[in-house]
Coordinates of C-alpha atoms and ligand atoms in Angstrom, one line a residue:
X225 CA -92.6 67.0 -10.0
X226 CA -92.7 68.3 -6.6
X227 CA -89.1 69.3 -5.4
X228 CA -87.1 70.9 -7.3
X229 CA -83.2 72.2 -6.3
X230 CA -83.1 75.3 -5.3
X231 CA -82.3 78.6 -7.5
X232 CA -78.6 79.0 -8.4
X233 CA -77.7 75.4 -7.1
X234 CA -77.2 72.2 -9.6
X235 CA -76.6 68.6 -9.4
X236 CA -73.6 67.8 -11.2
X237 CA -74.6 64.3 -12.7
X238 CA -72.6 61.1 -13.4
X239 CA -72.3 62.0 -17.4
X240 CA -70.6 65.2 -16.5
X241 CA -68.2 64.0 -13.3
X242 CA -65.9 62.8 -16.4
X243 CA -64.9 66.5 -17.0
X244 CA -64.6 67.1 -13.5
X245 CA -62.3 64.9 -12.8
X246 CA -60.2 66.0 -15.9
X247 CA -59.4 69.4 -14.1
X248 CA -59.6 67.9 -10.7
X249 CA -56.6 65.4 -11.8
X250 CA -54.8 68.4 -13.7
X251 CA -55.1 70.4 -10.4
X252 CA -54.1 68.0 -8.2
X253 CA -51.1 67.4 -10.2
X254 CA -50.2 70.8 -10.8
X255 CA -50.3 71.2 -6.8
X256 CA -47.5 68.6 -6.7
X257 CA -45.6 70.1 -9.3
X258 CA -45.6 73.4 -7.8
X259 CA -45.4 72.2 -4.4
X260 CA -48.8 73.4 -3.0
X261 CA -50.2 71.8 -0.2
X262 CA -54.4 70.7 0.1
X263 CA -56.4 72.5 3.1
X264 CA -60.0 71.9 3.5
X265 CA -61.8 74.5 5.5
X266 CA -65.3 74.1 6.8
X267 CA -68.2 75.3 4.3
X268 CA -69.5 78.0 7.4
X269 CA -67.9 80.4 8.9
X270 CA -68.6 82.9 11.8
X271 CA -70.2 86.4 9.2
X272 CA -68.0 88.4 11.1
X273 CA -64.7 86.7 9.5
X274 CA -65.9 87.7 6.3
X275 CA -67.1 91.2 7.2
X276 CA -63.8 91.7 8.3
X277 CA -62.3 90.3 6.0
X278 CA -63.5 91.0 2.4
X279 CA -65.0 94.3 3.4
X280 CA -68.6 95.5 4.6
X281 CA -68.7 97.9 1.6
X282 CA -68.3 95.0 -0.9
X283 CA -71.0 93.5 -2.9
X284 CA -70.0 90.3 -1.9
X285 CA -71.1 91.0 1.9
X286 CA -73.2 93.4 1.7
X287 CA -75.9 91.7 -0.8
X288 CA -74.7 88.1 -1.8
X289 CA -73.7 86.0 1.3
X290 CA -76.1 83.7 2.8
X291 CA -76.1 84.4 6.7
X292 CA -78.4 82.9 9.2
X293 CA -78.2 82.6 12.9
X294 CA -77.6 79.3 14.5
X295 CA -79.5 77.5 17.2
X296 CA -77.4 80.2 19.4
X297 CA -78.2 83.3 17.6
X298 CA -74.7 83.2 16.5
X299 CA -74.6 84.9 13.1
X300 CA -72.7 81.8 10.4
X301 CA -72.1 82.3 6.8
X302 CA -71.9 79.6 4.1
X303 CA -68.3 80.7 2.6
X304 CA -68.8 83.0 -0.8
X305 CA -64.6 82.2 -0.9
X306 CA -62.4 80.6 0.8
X307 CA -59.4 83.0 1.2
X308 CA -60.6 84.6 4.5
X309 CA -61.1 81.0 5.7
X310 CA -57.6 80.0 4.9
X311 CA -56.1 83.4 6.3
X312 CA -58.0 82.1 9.5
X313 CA -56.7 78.2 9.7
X314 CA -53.2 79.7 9.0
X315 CA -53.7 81.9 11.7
X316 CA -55.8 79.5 14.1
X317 CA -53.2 76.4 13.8
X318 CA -50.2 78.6 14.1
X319 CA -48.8 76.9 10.5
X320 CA -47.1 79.7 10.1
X321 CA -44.5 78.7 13.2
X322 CA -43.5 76.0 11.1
X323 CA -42.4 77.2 8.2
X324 CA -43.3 80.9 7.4
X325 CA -44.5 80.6 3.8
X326 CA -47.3 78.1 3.2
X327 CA -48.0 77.5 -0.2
X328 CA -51.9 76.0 -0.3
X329 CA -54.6 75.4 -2.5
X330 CA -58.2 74.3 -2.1
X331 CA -60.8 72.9 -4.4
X332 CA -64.4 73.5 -3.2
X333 CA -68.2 74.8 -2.9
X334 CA -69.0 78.6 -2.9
X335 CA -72.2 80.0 -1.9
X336 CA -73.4 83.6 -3.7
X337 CA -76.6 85.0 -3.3
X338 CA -76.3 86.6 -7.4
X339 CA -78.8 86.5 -10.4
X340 CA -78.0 82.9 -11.8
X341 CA -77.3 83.4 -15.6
X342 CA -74.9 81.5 -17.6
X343 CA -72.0 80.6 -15.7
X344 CA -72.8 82.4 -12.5
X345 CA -74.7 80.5 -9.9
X346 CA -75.5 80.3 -6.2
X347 CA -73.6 77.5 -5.2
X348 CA -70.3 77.0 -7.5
X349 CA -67.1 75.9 -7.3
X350 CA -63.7 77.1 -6.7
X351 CA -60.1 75.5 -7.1
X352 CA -57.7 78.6 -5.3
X353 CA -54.5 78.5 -4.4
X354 CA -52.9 81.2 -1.5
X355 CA -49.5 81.5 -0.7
X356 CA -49.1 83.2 2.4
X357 CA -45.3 84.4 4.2
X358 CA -43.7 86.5 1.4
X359 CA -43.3 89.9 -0.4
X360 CA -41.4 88.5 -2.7
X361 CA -42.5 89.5 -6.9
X362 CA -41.7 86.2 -8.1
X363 CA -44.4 84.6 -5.5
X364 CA -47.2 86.7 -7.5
X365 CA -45.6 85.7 -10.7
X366 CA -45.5 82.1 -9.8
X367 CA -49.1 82.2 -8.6
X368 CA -50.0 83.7 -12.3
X369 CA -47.9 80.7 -13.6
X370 CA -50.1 78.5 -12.0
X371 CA -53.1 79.7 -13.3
X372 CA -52.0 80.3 -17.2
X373 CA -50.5 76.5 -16.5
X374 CA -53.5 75.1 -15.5
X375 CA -55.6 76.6 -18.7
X376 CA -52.9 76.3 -21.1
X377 CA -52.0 72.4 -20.3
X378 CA -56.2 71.5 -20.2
X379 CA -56.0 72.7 -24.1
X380 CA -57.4 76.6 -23.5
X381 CA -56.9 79.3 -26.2
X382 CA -58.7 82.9 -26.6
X383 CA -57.3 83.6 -23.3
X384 CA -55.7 87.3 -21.3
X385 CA -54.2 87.9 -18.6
X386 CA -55.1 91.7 -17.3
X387 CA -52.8 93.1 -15.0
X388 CA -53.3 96.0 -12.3
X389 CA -51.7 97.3 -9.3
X390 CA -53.6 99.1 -6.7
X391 CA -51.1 99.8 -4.3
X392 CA -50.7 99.5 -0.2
X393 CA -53.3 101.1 2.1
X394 CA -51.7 104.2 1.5
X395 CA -51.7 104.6 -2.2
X396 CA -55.2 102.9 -2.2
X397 CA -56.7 105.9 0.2
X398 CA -55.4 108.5 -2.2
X399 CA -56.6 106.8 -5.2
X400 CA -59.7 106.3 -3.4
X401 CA -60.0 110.6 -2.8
X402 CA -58.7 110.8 -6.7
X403 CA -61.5 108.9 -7.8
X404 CA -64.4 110.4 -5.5
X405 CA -63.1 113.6 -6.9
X406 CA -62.9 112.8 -10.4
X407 CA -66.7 111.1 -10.2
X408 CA -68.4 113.8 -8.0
X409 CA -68.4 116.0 -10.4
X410 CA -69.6 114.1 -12.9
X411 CA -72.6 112.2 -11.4
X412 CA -75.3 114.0 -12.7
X413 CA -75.0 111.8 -16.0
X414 CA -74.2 108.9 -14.2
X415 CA -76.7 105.6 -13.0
X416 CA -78.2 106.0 -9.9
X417 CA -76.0 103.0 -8.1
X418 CA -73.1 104.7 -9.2
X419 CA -74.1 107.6 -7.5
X420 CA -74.6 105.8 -4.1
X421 CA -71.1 104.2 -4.3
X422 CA -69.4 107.5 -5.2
X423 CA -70.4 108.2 -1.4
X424 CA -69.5 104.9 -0.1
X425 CA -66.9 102.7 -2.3
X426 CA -66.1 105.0 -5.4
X427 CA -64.0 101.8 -6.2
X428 CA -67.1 100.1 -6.9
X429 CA -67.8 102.5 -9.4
X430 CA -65.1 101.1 -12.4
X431 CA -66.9 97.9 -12.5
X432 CA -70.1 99.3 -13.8
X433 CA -71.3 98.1 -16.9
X434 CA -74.0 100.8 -18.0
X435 CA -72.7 103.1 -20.7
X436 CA -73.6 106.4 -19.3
X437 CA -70.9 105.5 -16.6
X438 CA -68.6 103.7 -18.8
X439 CA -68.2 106.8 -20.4
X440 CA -67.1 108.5 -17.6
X441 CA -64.9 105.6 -16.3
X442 CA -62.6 104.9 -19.4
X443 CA -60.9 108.7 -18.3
X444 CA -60.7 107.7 -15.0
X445 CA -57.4 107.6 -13.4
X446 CA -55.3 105.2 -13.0
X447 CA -54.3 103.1 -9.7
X448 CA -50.9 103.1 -11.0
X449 CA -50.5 106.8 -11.3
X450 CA -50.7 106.6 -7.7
X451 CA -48.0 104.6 -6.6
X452 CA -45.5 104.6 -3.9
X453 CA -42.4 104.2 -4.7
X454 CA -42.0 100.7 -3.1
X455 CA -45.0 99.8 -4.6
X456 CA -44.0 100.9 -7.8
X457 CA -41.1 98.9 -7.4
X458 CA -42.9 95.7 -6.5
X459 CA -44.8 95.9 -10.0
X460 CA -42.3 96.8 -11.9
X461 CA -40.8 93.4 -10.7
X462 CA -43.9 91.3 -11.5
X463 CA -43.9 93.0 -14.9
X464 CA -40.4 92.1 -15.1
X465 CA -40.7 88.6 -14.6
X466 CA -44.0 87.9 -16.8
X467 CA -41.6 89.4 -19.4
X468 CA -38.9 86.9 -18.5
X469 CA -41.6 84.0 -18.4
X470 CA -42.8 84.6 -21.9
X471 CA -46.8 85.3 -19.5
X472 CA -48.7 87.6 -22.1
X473 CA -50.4 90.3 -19.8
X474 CA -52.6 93.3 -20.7
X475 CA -52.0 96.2 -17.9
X476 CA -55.7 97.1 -17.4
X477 CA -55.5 100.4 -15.2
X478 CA -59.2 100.3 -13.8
X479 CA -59.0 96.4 -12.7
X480 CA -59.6 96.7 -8.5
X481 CA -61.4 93.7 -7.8
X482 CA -64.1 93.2 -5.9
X483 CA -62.8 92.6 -2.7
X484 CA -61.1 94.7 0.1
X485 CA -58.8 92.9 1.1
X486 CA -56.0 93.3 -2.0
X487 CA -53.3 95.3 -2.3
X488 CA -50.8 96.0 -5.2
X489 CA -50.8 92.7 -7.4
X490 CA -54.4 92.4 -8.7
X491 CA -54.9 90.2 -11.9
X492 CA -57.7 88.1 -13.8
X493 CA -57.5 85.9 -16.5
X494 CA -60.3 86.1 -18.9
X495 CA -61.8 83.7 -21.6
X496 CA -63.2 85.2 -24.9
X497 CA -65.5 81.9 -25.2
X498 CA -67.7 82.6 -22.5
X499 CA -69.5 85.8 -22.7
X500 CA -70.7 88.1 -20.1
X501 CA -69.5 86.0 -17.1
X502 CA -65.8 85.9 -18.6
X503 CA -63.7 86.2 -16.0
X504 CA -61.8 82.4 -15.6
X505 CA -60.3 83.3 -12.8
X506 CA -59.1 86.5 -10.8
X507 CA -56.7 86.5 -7.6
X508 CA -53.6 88.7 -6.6
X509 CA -52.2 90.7 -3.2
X510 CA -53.7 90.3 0.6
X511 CA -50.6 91.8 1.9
X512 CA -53.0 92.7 4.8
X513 CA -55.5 90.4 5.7
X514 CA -53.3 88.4 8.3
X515 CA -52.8 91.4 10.0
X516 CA -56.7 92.2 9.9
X517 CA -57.4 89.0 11.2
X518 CA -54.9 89.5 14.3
X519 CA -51.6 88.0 13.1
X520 CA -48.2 89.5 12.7
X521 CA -47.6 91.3 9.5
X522 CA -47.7 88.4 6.9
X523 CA -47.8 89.7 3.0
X524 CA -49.7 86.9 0.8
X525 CA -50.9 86.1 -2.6
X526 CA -53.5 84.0 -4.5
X527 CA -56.2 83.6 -6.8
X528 CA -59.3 81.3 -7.2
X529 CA -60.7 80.3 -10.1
X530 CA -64.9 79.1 -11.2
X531 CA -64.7 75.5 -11.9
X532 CA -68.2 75.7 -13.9
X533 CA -66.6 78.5 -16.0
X534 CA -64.1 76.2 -16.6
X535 CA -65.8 72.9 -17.7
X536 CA -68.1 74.9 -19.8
X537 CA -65.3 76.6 -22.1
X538 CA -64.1 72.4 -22.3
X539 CA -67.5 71.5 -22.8
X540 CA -67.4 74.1 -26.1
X541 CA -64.3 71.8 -26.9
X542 CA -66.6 68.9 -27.3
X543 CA -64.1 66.3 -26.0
X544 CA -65.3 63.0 -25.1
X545 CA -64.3 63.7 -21.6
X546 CA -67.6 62.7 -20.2
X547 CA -67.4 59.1 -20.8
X548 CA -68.0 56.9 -17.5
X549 CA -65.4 55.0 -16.4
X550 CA -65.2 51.9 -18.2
X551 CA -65.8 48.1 -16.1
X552 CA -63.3 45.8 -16.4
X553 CA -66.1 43.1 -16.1
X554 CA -69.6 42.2 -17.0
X555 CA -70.7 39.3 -15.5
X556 CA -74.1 37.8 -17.5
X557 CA -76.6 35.0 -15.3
X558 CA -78.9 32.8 -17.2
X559 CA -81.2 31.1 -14.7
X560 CA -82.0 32.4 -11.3
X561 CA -79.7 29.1 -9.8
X562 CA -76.9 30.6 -11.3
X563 CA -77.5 33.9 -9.0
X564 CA -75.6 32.8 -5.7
X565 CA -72.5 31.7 -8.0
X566 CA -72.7 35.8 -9.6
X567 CA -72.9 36.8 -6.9
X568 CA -70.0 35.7 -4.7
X569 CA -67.6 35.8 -7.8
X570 CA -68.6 39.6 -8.4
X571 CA -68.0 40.5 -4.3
X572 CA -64.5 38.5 -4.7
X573 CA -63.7 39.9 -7.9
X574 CA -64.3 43.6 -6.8
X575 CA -62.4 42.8 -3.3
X576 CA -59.3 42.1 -5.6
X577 CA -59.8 46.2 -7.4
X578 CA -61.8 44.8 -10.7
X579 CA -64.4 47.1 -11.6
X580 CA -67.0 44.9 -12.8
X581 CA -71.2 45.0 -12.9
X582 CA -74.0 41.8 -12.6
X583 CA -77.9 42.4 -13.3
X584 CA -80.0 43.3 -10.6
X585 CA -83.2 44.0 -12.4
X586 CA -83.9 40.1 -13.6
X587 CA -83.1 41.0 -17.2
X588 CA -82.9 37.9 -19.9
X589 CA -79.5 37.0 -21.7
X590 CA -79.8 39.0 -24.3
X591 CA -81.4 42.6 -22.2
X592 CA -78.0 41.9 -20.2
X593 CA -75.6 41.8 -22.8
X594 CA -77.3 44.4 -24.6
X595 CA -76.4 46.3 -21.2
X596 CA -72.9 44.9 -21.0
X597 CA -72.5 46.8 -24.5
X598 CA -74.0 49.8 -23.4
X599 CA -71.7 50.0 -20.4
X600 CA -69.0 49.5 -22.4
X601 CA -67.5 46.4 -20.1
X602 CA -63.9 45.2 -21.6
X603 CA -64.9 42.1 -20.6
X604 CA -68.3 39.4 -20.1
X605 CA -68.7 35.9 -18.7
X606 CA -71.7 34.1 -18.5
X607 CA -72.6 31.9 -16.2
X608 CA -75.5 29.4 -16.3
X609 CA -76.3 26.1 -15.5
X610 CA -73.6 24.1 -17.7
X611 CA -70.9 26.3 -16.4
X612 CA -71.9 25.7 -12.8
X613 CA -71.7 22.0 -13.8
X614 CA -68.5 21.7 -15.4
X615 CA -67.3 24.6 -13.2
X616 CA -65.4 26.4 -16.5
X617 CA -66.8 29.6 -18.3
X618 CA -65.9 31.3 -21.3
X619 CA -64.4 34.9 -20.8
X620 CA -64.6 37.3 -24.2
X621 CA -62.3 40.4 -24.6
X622 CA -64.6 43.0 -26.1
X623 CA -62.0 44.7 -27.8
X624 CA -60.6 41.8 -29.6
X625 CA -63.4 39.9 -29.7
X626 CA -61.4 36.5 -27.6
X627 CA -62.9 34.0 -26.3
X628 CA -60.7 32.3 -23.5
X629 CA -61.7 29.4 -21.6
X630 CA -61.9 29.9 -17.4
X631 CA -62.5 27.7 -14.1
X632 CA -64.7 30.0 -12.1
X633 CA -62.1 30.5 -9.8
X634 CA -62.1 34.9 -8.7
X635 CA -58.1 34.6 -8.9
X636 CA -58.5 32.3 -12.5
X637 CA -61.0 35.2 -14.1
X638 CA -58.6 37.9 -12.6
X639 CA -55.8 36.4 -14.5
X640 CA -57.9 35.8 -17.7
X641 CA -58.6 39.5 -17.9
X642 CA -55.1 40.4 -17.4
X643 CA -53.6 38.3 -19.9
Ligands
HAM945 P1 -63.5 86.2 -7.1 O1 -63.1 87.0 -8.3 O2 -64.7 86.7 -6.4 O3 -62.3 86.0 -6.2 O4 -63.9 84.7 -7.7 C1 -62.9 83.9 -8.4 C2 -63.6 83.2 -9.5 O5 -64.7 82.4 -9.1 C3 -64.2 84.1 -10.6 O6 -63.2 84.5 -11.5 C4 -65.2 83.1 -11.3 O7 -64.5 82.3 -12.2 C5 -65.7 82.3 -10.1 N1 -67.0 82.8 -9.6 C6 -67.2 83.8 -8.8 N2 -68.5 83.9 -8.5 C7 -69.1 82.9 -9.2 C8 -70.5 82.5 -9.4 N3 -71.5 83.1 -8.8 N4 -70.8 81.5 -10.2 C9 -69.8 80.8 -10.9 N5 -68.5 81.2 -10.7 C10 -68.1 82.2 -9.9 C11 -62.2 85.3 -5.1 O8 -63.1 84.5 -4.7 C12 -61.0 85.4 -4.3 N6 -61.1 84.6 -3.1 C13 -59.8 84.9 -5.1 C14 -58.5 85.1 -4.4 C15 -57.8 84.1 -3.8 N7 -57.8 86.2 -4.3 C16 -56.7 85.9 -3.6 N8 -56.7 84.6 -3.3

């Protein structure tokens, strides 16, 4: 074979849409339900947004994003998320004149320069939703109602919700000192990498998974220690109303997430069927990023969420949620004169919304209705040369096995089939 796709990046194929569109649908209608609004940003972005935005010192920027220069030189990213990107439209269109808080969600490609393994590839895809224009608890707590919605209604179990707060700027530059303190004396038995981001993001340092560090980092301190008192307020209120909400949480006091841009609120929600790449989803605080981005002060919220992650914890399910989308119609020729006839009924019939199929590989009778089966059509006509003379067909139900007579007539079949 001589092309392959490239690393990281799949082709999602007709037999597996059918899951797709099971979380698609149940996102979609969850949206309505909790009154969130679709926006779909471009797939590249200027790099600078994102350096800005998510932090240089991240991963994420640093080592993952795929950046080339245009036919300008002008240095464009394929998005690694979209919550920058929606920070920007809010910004760019002025939404927020309009009304204040915009509640929005996007569904979507994300592009990661990372070691493809199970459930982490180089281009995947994100459903998110960001609700931008308040400070208000309850806003994070609805977002986290979202999400435990979303995997409890598509049939989930084994799932947690870990809970952190990291505070505003403030609280996060002390904790930052705290930690570089607490590490620096310790890095002698610590990994190499570790050592690098004591110097430059000591944040960094709680995600390692090596167990010389993780050692080290279960006595870490805590971002909560460090609290303000407004921002010890604010959590106290999101814990309050989880409580309220009957939302299970673990408080997980070394969850800071990745990116730069979040403050206080900082949550994931993790699956115990997938492994080493559990994390479902993970979102929280941007009070910030607005600002960053040259807005007025706008607090915000959000989380995104893997969609392969997703469909492969349903897949573990095993439900026959990858079944094609049945045809209403299958319609059989015998004889090439019969063609034309097939021909014009099926363009009719599919004009008035049937879903229906004809042969287009000169199969004989019996290779097309051993197709017709295989398709699964509800119904099959055929049409050869008797029917063209008397201008009547027989149409057969599959599922009860009815035979009822037709004229050939598009509007006669329709009404056949519907009976
Ligand atoms: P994130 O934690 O980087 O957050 O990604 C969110 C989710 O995307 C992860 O929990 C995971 O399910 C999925 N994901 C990330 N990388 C990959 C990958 N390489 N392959 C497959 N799935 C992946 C964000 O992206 C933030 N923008 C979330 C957010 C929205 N925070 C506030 N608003």
């Amino acid at each position: 074979m001589k092309y392959r796709s490239v690393r990281g990046m799949h082709d999602i194929l007709p037999e597996a849409i059918g899951r797709w569109k099971v979380v698609e649908e149940k996102i979609k209608e969850l949206m309505i339900r909790y009154r969130y609004h679709e926006i779909r940003p471009p797939l590249l972005e200027y790099t600078e947004l994102f350096k800005r935005g998510i932090g240089e010192d991240s991963d994420l920027v640093g080592k993952e994003m795929y950046t080339f220069p245009d036919k300008r030189g002008r240095s464009l990213t394929l998005r690694p998320e979209a919550t920058a990107s929606v920070v920007r439209a809010y910004l760019e269109h002025g939404i927020y004149a309009k009304e204040p808080l915009q509640k929005l969600y996007y569904l979507g490609p994300m592009f990661r320069y990372e070691k493809p393994q199970k459930g982490r590839s180089r281009q995947f895809h994100q459903y998110g939703v960001e609700a931008i224009g308040s400070i208000d608890p309850a806003l994070d707590v609805e977002v986290i109602d979202i999400a435990w919605a979303l995997l409890e209604e598509l049939g989930l179990s084994g799932l947690s919700l870990r809970l952190n707060s990291i505070g505003c700027q403030a609280d996060h530059k002390r904790y930052r000192q705290e930690l570089k303190d607490y590490f620096t004396t310790r890095l002698e038995s610590m990994c190499e990498n570790c050592q690098q981001r004591c110097r430059t993001n000591p944040l960094r340092i709680l995600d390692c998974k090596k167990e010389e560090c993780q050692l080290h980092i279960q006595s870490a301190p805590a971002s909560v220690d460090y609290l303000c008192s407004d921002c010890s307020r604010h959590f106290t209120a999101v814990r309050n109303y989880l409580e309220q909400l009957n939302l299970a949480y673990v408080i997980d006091p070394h969850l800071v997430r990745g990116l730069d841009y979040y403050t206080r609120t900082v949550f994931e929600l993790i699956s115990s069927h997938l492994g080493a790449q559990d994390s479902l989803l993970g979102g929280g605080r941007y009070d910030n990023l607005v600002e960053i981005f040259g807005g007025p002060s706008t607090p915000a919220v959000g989380f995104a969420g893997g969609m392969e992650r997703l469909i492969l914890v349903l897949q573990k399910r095993k439900e026959r949620t990858n079944v094609m989308v049945r045809p209403d119609l299958f319609i059989a020729a015998l004889g090439d004169e019969s063609r034309p006839l097939v021909i014009s009924l099926a363009q009719q019939l599919r004009r008035k919304d049937i879903s229906l199929d004809i042969d287009y590989r000169s199969r004989s009778l019996r290779k097309q209705m051993t197709y017709a089966n295989q398709i699964n059509a509800r119904n099959i006509i055929v049409i050869g040369p008797d029917e063209i003379a008397s201008g009547t067909g027989r149409i057969k139900d599959m599922d009860s096995g009815l035979e009822r007579k037709v004229s050939l007539k598009p509007a006669e079949i329709q009404a056949a089939m519907e009976k």
